[in-house]
Structure formats: structure tokens, C-alpha cells
mmCIF file of C-alpha atoms in Angstrom:
data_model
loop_
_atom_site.group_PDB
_atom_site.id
_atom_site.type_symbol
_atom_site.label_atom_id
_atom_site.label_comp_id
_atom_site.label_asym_id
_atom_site.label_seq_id
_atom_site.Cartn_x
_atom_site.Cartn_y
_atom_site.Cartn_z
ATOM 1 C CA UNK V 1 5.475 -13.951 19.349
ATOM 2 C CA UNK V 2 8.532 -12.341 19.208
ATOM 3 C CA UNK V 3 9.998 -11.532 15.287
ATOM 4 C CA UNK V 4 13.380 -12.743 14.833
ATOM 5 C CA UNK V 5 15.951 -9.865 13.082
ATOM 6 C CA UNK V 6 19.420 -10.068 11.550
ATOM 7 C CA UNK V 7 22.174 -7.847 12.141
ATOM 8 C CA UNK V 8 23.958 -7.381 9.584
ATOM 9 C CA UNK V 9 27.613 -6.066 9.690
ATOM 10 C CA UNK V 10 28.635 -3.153 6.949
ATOM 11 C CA UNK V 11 32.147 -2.505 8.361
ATOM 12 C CA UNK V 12 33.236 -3.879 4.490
ATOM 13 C CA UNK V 13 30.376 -5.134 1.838
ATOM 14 C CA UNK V 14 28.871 -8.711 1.971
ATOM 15 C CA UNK V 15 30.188 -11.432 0.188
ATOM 16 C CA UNK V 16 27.412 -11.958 -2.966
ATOM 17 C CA UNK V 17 26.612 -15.540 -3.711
ATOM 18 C CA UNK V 18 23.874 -15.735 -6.220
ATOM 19 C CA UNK V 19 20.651 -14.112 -7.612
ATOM 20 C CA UNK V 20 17.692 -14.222 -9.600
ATOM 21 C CA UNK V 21 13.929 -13.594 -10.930
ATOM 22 C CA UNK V 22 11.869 -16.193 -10.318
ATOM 23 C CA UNK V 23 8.439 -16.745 -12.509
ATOM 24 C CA UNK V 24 6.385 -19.508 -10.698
ATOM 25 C CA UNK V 25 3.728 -21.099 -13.106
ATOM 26 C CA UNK V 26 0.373 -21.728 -11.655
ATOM 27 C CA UNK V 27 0.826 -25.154 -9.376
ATOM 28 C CA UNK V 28 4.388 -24.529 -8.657
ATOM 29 C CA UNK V 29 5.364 -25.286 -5.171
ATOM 30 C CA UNK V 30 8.996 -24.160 -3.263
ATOM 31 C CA UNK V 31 10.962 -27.294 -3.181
ATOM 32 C CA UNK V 32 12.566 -27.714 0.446
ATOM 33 C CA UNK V 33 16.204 -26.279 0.862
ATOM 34 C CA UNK V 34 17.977 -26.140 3.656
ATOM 35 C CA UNK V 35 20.574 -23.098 4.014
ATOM 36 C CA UNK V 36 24.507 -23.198 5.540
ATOM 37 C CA UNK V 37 26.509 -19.857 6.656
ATOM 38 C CA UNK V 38 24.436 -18.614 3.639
ATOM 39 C CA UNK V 39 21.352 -16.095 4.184
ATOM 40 C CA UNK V 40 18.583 -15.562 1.769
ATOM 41 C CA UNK V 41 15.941 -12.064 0.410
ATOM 42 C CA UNK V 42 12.802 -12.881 -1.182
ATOM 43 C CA UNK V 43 11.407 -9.866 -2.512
ATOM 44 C CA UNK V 44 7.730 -10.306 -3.992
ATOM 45 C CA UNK V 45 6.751 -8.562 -7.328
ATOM 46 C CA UNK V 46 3.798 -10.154 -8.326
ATOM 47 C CA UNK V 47 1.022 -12.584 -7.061
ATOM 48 C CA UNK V 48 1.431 -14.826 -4.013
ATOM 49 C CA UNK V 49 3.951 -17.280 -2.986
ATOM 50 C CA UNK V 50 3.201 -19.366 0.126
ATOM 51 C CA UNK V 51 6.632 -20.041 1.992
ATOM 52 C CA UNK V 52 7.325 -21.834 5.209
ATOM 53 C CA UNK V 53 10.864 -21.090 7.271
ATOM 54 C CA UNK V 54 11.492 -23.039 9.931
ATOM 55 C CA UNK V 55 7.973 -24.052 10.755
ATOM 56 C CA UNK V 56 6.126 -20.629 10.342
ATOM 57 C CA UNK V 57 4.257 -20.080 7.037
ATOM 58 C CA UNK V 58 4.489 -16.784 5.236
ATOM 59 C CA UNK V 59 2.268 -15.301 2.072
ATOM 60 C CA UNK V 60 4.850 -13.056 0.318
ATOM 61 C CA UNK V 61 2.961 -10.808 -2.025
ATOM 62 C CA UNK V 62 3.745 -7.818 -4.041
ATOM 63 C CA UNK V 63 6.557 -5.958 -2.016
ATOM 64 C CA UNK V 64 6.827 -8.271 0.887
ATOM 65 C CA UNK V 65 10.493 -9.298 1.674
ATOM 66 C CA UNK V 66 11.132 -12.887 3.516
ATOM 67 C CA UNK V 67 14.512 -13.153 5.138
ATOM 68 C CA UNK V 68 15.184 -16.916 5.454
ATOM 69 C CA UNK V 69 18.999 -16.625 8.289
ATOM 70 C CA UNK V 70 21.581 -19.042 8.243
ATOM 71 C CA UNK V 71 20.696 -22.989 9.088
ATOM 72 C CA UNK V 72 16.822 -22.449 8.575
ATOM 73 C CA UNK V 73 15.249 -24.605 6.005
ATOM 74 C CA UNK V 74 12.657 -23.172 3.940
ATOM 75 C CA UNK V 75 9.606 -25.230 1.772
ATOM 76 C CA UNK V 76 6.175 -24.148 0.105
ATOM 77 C CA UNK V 77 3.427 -25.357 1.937
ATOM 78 C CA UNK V 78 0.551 -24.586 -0.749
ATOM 79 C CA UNK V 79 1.153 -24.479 -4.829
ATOM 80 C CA UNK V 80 0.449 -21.253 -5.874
ATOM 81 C CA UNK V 81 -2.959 -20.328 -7.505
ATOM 82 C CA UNK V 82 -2.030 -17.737 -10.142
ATOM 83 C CA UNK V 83 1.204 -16.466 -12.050
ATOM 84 C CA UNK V 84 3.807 -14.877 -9.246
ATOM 85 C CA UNK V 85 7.103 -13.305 -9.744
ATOM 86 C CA UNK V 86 9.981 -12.590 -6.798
ATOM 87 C CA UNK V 87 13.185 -11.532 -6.656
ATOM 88 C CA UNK V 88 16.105 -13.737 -4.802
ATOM 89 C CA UNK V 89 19.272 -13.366 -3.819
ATOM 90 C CA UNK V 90 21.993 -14.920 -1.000
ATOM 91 C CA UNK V 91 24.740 -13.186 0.553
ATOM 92 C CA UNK V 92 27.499 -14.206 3.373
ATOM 93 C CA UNK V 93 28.410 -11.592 5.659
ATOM 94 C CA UNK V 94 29.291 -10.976 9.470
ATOM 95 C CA UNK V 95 25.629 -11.990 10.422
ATOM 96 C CA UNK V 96 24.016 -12.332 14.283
ATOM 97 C CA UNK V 97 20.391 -13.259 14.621
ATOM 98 C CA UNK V 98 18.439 -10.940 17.427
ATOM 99 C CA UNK V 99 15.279 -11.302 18.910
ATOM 100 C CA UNK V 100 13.571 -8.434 18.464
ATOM 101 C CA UNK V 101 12.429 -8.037 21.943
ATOM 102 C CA UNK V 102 14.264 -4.693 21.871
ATOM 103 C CA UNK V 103 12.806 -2.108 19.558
ATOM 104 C CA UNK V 104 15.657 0.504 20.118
ATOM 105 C CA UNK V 105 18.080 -1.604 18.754
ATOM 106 C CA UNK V 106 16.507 -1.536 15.411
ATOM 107 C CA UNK V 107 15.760 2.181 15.535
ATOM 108 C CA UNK V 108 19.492 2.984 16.111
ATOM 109 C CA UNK V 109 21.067 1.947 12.909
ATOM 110 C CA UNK V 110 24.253 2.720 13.027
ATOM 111 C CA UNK V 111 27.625 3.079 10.327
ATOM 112 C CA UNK V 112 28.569 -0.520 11.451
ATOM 113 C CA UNK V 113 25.336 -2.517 11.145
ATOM 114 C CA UNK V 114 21.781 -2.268 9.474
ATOM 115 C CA UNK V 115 18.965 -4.841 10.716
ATOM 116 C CA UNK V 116 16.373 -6.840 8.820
ATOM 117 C CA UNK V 117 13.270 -8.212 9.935
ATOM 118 C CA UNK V 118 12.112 -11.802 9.267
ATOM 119 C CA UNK V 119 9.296 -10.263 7.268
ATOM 120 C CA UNK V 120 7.732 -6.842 6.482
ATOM 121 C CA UNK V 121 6.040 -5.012 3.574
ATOM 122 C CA UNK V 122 7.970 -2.147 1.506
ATOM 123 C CA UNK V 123 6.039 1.168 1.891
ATOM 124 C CA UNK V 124 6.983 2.893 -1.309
ATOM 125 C CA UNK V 125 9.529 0.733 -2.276
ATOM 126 C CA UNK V 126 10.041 1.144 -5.919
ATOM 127 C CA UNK V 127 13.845 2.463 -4.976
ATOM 128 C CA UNK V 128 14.259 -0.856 -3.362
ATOM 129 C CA UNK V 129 12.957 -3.122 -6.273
ATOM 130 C CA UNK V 130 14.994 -1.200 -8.495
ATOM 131 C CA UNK V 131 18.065 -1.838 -6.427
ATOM 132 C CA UNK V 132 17.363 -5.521 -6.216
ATOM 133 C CA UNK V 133 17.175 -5.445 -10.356
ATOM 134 C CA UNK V 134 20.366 -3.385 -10.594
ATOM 135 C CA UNK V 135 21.844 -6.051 -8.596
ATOM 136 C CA UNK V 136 20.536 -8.860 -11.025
ATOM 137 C CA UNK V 137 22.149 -7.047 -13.995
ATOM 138 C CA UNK V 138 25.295 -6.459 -12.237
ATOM 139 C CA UNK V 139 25.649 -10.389 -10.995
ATOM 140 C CA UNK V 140 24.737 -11.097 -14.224
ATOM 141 C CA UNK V 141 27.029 -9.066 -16.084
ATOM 142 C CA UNK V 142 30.859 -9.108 -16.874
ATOM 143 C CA UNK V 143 32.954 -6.792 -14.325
ATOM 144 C CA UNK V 144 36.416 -5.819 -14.057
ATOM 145 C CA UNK V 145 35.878 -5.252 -10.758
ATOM 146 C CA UNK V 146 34.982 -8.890 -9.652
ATOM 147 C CA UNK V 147 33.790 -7.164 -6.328
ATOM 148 C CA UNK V 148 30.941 -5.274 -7.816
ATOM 149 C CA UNK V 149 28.047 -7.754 -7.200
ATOM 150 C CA UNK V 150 29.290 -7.353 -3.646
ATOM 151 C CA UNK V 151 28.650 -3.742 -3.223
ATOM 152 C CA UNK V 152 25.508 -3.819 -5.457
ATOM 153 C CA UNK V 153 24.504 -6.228 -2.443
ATOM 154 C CA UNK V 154 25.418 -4.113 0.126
ATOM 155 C CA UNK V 155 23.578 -1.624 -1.465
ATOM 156 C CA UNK V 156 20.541 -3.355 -1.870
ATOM 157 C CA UNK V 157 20.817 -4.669 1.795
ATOM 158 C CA UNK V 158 20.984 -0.886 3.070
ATOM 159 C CA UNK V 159 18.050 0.415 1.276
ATOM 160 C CA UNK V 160 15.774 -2.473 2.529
ATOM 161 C CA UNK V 161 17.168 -1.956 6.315
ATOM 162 C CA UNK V 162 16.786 1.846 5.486
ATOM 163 C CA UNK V 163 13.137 1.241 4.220
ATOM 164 C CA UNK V 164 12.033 -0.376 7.179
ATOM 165 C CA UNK V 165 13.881 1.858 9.681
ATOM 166 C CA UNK V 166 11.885 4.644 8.266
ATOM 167 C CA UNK V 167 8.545 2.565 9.102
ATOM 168 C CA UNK V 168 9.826 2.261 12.626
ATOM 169 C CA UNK V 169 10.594 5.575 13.287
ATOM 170 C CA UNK V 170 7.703 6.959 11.860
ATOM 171 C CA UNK V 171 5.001 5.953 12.917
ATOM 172 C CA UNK V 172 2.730 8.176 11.189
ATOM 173 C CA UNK V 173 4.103 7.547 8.215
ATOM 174 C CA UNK V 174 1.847 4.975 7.295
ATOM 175 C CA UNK V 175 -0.791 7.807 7.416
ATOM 176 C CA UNK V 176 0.993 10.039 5.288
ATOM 177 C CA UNK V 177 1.274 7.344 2.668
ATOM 178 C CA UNK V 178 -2.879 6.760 3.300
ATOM 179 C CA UNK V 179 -3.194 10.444 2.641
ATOM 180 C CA UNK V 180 -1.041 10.438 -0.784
ATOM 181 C CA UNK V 181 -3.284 7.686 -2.215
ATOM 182 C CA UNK V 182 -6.444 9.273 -1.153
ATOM 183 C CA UNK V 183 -5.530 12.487 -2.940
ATOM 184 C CA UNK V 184 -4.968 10.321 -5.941
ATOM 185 C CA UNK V 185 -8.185 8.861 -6.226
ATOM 186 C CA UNK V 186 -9.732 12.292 -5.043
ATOM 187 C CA UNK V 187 -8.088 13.689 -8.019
ATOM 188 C CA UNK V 188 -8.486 10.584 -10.495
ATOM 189 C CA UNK V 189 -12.113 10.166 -9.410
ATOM 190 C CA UNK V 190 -13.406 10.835 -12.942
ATOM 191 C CA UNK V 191 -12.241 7.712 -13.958
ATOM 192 C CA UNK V 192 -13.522 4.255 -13.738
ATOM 193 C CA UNK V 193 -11.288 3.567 -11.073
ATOM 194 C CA UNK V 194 -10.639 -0.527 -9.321
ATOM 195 C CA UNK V 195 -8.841 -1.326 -6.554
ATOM 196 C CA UNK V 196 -6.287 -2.817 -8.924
ATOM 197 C CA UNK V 197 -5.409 0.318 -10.548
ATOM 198 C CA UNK V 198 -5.305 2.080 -7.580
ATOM 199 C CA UNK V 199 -2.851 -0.671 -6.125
ATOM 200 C CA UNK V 200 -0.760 -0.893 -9.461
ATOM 201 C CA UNK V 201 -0.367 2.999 -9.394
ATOM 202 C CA UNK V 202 1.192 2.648 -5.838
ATOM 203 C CA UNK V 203 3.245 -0.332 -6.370
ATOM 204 C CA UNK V 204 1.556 -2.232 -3.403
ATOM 205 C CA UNK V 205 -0.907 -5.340 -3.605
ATOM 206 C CA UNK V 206 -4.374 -4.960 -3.585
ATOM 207 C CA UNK V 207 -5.229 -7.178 -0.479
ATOM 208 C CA UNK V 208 -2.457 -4.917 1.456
ATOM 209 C CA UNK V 209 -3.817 -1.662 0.343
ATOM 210 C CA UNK V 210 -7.354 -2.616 1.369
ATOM 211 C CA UNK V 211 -6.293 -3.599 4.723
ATOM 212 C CA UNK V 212 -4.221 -1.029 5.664
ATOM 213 C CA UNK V 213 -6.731 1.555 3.654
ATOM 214 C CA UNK V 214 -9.145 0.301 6.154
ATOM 215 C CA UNK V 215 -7.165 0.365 9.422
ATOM 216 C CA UNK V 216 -6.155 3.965 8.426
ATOM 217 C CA UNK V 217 -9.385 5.515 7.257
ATOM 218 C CA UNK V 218 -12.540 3.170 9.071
ATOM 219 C CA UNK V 219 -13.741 3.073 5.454
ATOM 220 C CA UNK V 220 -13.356 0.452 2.513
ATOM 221 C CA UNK V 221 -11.403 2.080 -0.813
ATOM 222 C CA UNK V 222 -14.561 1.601 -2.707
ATOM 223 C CA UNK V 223 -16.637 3.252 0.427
ATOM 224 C CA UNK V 224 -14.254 6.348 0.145
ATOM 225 C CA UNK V 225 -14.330 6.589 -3.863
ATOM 226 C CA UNK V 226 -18.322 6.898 -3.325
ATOM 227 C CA UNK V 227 -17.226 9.589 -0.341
ATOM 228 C CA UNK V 228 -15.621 11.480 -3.162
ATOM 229 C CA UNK V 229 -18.521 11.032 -5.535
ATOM 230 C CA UNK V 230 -21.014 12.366 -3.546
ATOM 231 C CA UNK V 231 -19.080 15.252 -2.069
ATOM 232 C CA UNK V 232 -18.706 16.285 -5.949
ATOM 233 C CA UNK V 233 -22.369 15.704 -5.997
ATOM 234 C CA UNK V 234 -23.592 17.357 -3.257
ATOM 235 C CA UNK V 235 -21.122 20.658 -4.323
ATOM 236 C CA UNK V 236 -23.194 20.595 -7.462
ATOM 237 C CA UNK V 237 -26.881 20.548 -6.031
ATOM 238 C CA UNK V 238 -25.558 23.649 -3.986
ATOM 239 C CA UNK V 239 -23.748 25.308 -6.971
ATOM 240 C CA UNK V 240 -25.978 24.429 -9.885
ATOM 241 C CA UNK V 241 -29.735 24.175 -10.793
ATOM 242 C CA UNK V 242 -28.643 20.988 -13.084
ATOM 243 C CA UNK V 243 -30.655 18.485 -12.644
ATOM 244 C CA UNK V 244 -30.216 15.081 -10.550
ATOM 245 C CA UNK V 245 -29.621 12.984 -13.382
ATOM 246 C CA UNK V 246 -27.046 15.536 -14.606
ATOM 247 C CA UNK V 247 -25.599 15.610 -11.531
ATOM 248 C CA UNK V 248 -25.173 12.260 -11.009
ATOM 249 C CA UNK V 249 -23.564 11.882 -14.671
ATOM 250 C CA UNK V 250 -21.283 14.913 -13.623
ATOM 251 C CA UNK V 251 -20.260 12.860 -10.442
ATOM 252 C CA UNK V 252 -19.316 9.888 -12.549
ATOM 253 C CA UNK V 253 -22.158 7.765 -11.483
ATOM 254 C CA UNK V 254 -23.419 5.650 -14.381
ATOM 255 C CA UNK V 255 -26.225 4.497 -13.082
ATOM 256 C CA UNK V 256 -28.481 7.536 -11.715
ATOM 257 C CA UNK V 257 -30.792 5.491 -9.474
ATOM 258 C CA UNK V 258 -27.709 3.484 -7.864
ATOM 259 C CA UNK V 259 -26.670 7.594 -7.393
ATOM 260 C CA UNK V 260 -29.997 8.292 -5.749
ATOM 261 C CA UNK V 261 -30.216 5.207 -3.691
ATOM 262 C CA UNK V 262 -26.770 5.355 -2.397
ATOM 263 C CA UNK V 263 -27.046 9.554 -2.062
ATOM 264 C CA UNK V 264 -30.246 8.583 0.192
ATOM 265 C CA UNK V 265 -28.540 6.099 2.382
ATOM 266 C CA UNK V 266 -25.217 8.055 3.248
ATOM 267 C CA UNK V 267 -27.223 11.368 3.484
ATOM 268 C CA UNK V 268 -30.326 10.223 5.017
ATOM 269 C CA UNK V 269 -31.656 13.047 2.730
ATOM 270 C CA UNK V 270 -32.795 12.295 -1.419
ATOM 271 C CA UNK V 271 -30.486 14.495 -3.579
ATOM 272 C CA UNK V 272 -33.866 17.138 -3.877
ATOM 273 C CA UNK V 273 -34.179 17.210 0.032
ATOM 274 C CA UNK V 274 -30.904 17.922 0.273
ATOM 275 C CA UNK V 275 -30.664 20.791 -2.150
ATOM 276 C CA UNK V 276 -33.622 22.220 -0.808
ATOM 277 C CA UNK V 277 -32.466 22.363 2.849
ATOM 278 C CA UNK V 278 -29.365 24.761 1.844
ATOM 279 C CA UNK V 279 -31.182 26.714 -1.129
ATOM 280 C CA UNK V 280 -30.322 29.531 0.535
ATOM 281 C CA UNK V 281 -26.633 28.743 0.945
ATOM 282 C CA UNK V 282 -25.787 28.224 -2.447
ATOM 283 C CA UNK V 283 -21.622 28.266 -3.131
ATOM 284 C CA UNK V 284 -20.570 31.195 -5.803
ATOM 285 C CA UNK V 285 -18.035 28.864 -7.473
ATOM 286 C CA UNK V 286 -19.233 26.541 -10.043
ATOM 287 C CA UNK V 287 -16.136 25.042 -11.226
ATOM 288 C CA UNK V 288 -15.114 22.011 -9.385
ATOM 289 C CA UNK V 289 -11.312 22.456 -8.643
ATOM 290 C CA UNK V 290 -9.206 19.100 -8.204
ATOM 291 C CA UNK V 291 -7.058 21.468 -5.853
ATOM 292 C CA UNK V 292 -9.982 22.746 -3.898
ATOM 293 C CA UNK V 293 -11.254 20.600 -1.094
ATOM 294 C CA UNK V 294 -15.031 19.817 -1.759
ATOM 295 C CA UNK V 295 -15.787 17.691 1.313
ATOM 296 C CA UNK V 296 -13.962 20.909 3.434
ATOM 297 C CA UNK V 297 -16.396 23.046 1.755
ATOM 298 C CA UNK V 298 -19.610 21.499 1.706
ATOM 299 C CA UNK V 299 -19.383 20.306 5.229
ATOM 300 C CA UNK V 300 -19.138 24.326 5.886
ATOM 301 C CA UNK V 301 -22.399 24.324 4.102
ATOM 302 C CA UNK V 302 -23.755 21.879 5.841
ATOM 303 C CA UNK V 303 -22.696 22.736 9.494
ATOM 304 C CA UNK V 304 -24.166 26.479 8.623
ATOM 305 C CA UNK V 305 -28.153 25.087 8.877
ATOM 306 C CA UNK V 306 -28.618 21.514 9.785
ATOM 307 C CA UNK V 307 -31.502 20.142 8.197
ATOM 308 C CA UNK V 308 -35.089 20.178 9.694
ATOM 309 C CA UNK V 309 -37.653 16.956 10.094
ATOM 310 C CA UNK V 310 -39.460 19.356 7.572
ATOM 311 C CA UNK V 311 -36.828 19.832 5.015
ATOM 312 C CA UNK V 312 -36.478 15.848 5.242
ATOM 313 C CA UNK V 313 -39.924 15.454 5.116
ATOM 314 C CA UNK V 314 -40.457 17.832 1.404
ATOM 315 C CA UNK V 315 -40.001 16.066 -1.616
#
């Protein structure tokens, strides 16, 4: 299907209508609205809204924007099942609705006009939500300049089209973003660490951040925290004579038989196997370095004497 876009003209700023921050209660349902010359941003901050624009249904989530163009009518089509907050606001400008059929044209912005998408997800987008609540306090406040709500507008516009031109023309900047979080949990990993946190530290929503997580890495955020774990692990059983329940303590597993049991299924070796199939390669560097990386080095280890059916077989 193709995805509708709006071009937006910037020759002079848009013409600001009106704004806010929405809190929907638990139950509470979009009442149907139908818009004139009149275009319309939902940006998502918090839980789930369920929004339908002419006929298609949209979740909009933490950091999802919904563009609703001129003459579309838009409705909720489920009541919402927790708390949610967004951010709306409407604007009038020199608009023309594209079908994005054409990627280039979306990839060239230009100095004359900036496109939008029907719906996409901010990737780092705190300088956007900030925008969008300088533009509440200056709609909101008193102005000499009576224009200034339009510019603020303008502004906010550009850094949402600028956000998602960046997506476009990178395409592996999705990755890069992967590999930032991953190096915060690699670091982090001696805390007790939920998806949540993880998601809150990154300003994305959890259900986003474990799909993309997945697409990116073939693993589940909780598989790769356990990754971490046991790469810490296994750098101690080569670097240290401590023993397993030490070791798993040290790795931040709380449970040392969970430790054991997962250590044998992801190693196909017990923790004692595999220390004694690279006694003899022991690392000279005890202290585990959050800038060193462990997986690089015990993989070296590892690759340096594959395991024998009879160092599996010792216990």
C-alpha cells in the first residue's frame, strides 16, 4: 500500500492554529472530527492511543507521529487500556498531498519544502519532543511578536521532516542506534536491568525497541542481556580460580543454578567443562573493563582450541 506524504511549503512559516497536551484517562476514546484546509501532528509521549484516519487504524505510541491532511476525518476505534499522553497541534500552510510512490522526492528536501509521512516513529527524537513543548509554551504564552507561534511551528515542522529524512537516507542508521543501546546495557549490565528501563533510557517504547532490537540483532533484549552475562562469566572461569557460584554472583546472576542451567544450554558445555577445556589458555587480565570487549576476547579464547567430546565429556 502506498503511504500518503505532505509537502509542506517553507518559502514563509505556517500559519499556527492551535495546540496542546493531551492526558487520556483509561477508557477514553477519540471523538470523530472531521478537518477543513486545516492539518493536524499527533506526537505520542506515553502509552497507546488507537486512531483511525480516513479508514486506516493507527496505534500511536511513545514517539510515533500521526499526520491527519486536510479533509480527512479522524476517530478512535478502541478506548485506550492504560494512562497515555500526546502532543497536538494544527497548522495551515501551502500544503500538497503526494503519494509516496517516489522515494527521491522525499530524500531531496529542499530550502522550499520539507515532507511528512502519514506515520513513522522518531529515532532519537528527544530534540523533536522538546520542540513540540517549546511550541506549547510559546502558543501559550503572551508575545509581542504575534507571529511567534508561527515560527515555533515551522520549527517544529522542520525538525520532524529533518528526523525522518535522516531515517531515509540512512539506512544503517537504525543499526547504529541498535549498537548505542547495546553498549548501554553492555555497560549497565550490573544492574537489574527491564526492558522498561532500557526503553525509558532511550526515549522509545518498549514494544518498538523489542521489535526493532530483534530485527537488528536475531536475538530478544533479554536473550542479549544473558549474552552479556555469560561472556562476563565465561572471562572469569578463564581469568580466575573463583568458584562457579562466585562467578555466577560476579556475573549478576541471582540465582546460581538458573546460571548453570542457562550457561549449559547456550554453551553446550557446564561452567567446569568449560573452564577445563581452555585451562591452559587462561587471560592475564583479571579486571573486567566496561571499555574492553569481553565477547571479542573470549571468542579469541575460544577459537584458539575448540573443545573435545572428551573435555565435554569430564565433569
Amino acid at each position: 500500500m502506498l503511504m500518503k506524504v505532505l509537502q509542506i511549503s517553507i518559502n514563509q512559516p505556517v500559519k499556527y492554529l492551535q495546540s496542546g497536551q493531551f492526558s487520556a484517562e483509561l477508557g477514553w476514546k477519540h471523538h470523530q472530527m472531521t478537518h477543513r484546509e486545516d492539518t493536524e501532528v499527533i506526537i505520542g509521549l506515553s502509552g497507546r492511543v488507537f486512531l483511525q484516519v480516513s479508514g486506516q487504524k493507527y496505534t500511536v505510541e511513545t514517539g510515533d507521529v500521526l499526520v491527519i491532511f486536510p479533509w480527512e476525518t479522524i476517530s478512535g476505534y478502541l478506548e485506550t487500556i492504560k494512562p497515555s499522553e500526546f502532543i497536538w497541534f494544527h497548522f495551515d500552510a501551502g500544503m500538497v498531498v503526494l503519494s509516496d510512490h517516489n522515494h527521491h522526492m522525499v530524500q531531496e528536501q529542499t530550502d522550499k519544502h520539507i515532507y511528512l509521512p502519514r506515520f513513522f516513529h522518531l529515532i532519537a527524537g528527544e530534540k523533536a519532543v522538546i520542540s513540540a513543548k517549546q511550541l506549547l509554551d510559546v502558543a501559550h504564552s503572551q508575545y509581542l511578536v504575534k507571529s511567534a507561534a508561527d515560527y515555533a511551528t515551522s520549527m517544529l515542522l522542520i525538525e520532524l521532516a529533518n528526523n525522518y529524512w535522516q531515517q531515509r537516507q540512512d539506512i544503517s542508521g537504525k543499526q547504529n542506534y541498535i549498537n548505542q543501546i547495546k553498549e548501554w546495557i553492555r555497560v549497565q549490565m550490573g544492574r537489574d536491568l527491564k526492558v522498561a528501563d532500557i526503553a525509558k533510557q532511550f526515549a522509545i517504547n518498549a514494544d518498538y525497541l523489542t521489535r526493532i532490537f530483534k530485527e537488528n540483532t536475531g536475538m530478544t533484549v533479554k536473550e542479549y542481556m544473558n549474552m552479556v552475562k555469560l561472556d562476563n562469566a565465561k572471562y572469569l572461569l578463564l581469568t580466575t580460580s573463583d568458584s562457579i557460584q562466585e562467578i555466577a554472583s560476579q556475573s549478576f546472576f541471582e540465582d546460581p543454578k538458573y546460571f548453570m542451567r542457562l550457561f549449559k544450554k547456550k554453551v553446550q558445555l557446564t561452567p567446569r567443562q568449560y573452564r577445563l577445556a581452555y585451562t591452559h589458555t587462561f587471560l592475564n587480565n583479571q579486571q573486567v573493563d566496561p571499555g574492553v570487549d569481553i565477547h571479542f576476547l573470549v571468542q579469541s579464547v575460544e577459537n584458539s582450541r575448540l573443545p573435545t567430546n572428551r573435555d565435554k565429556n569430564q565433569r
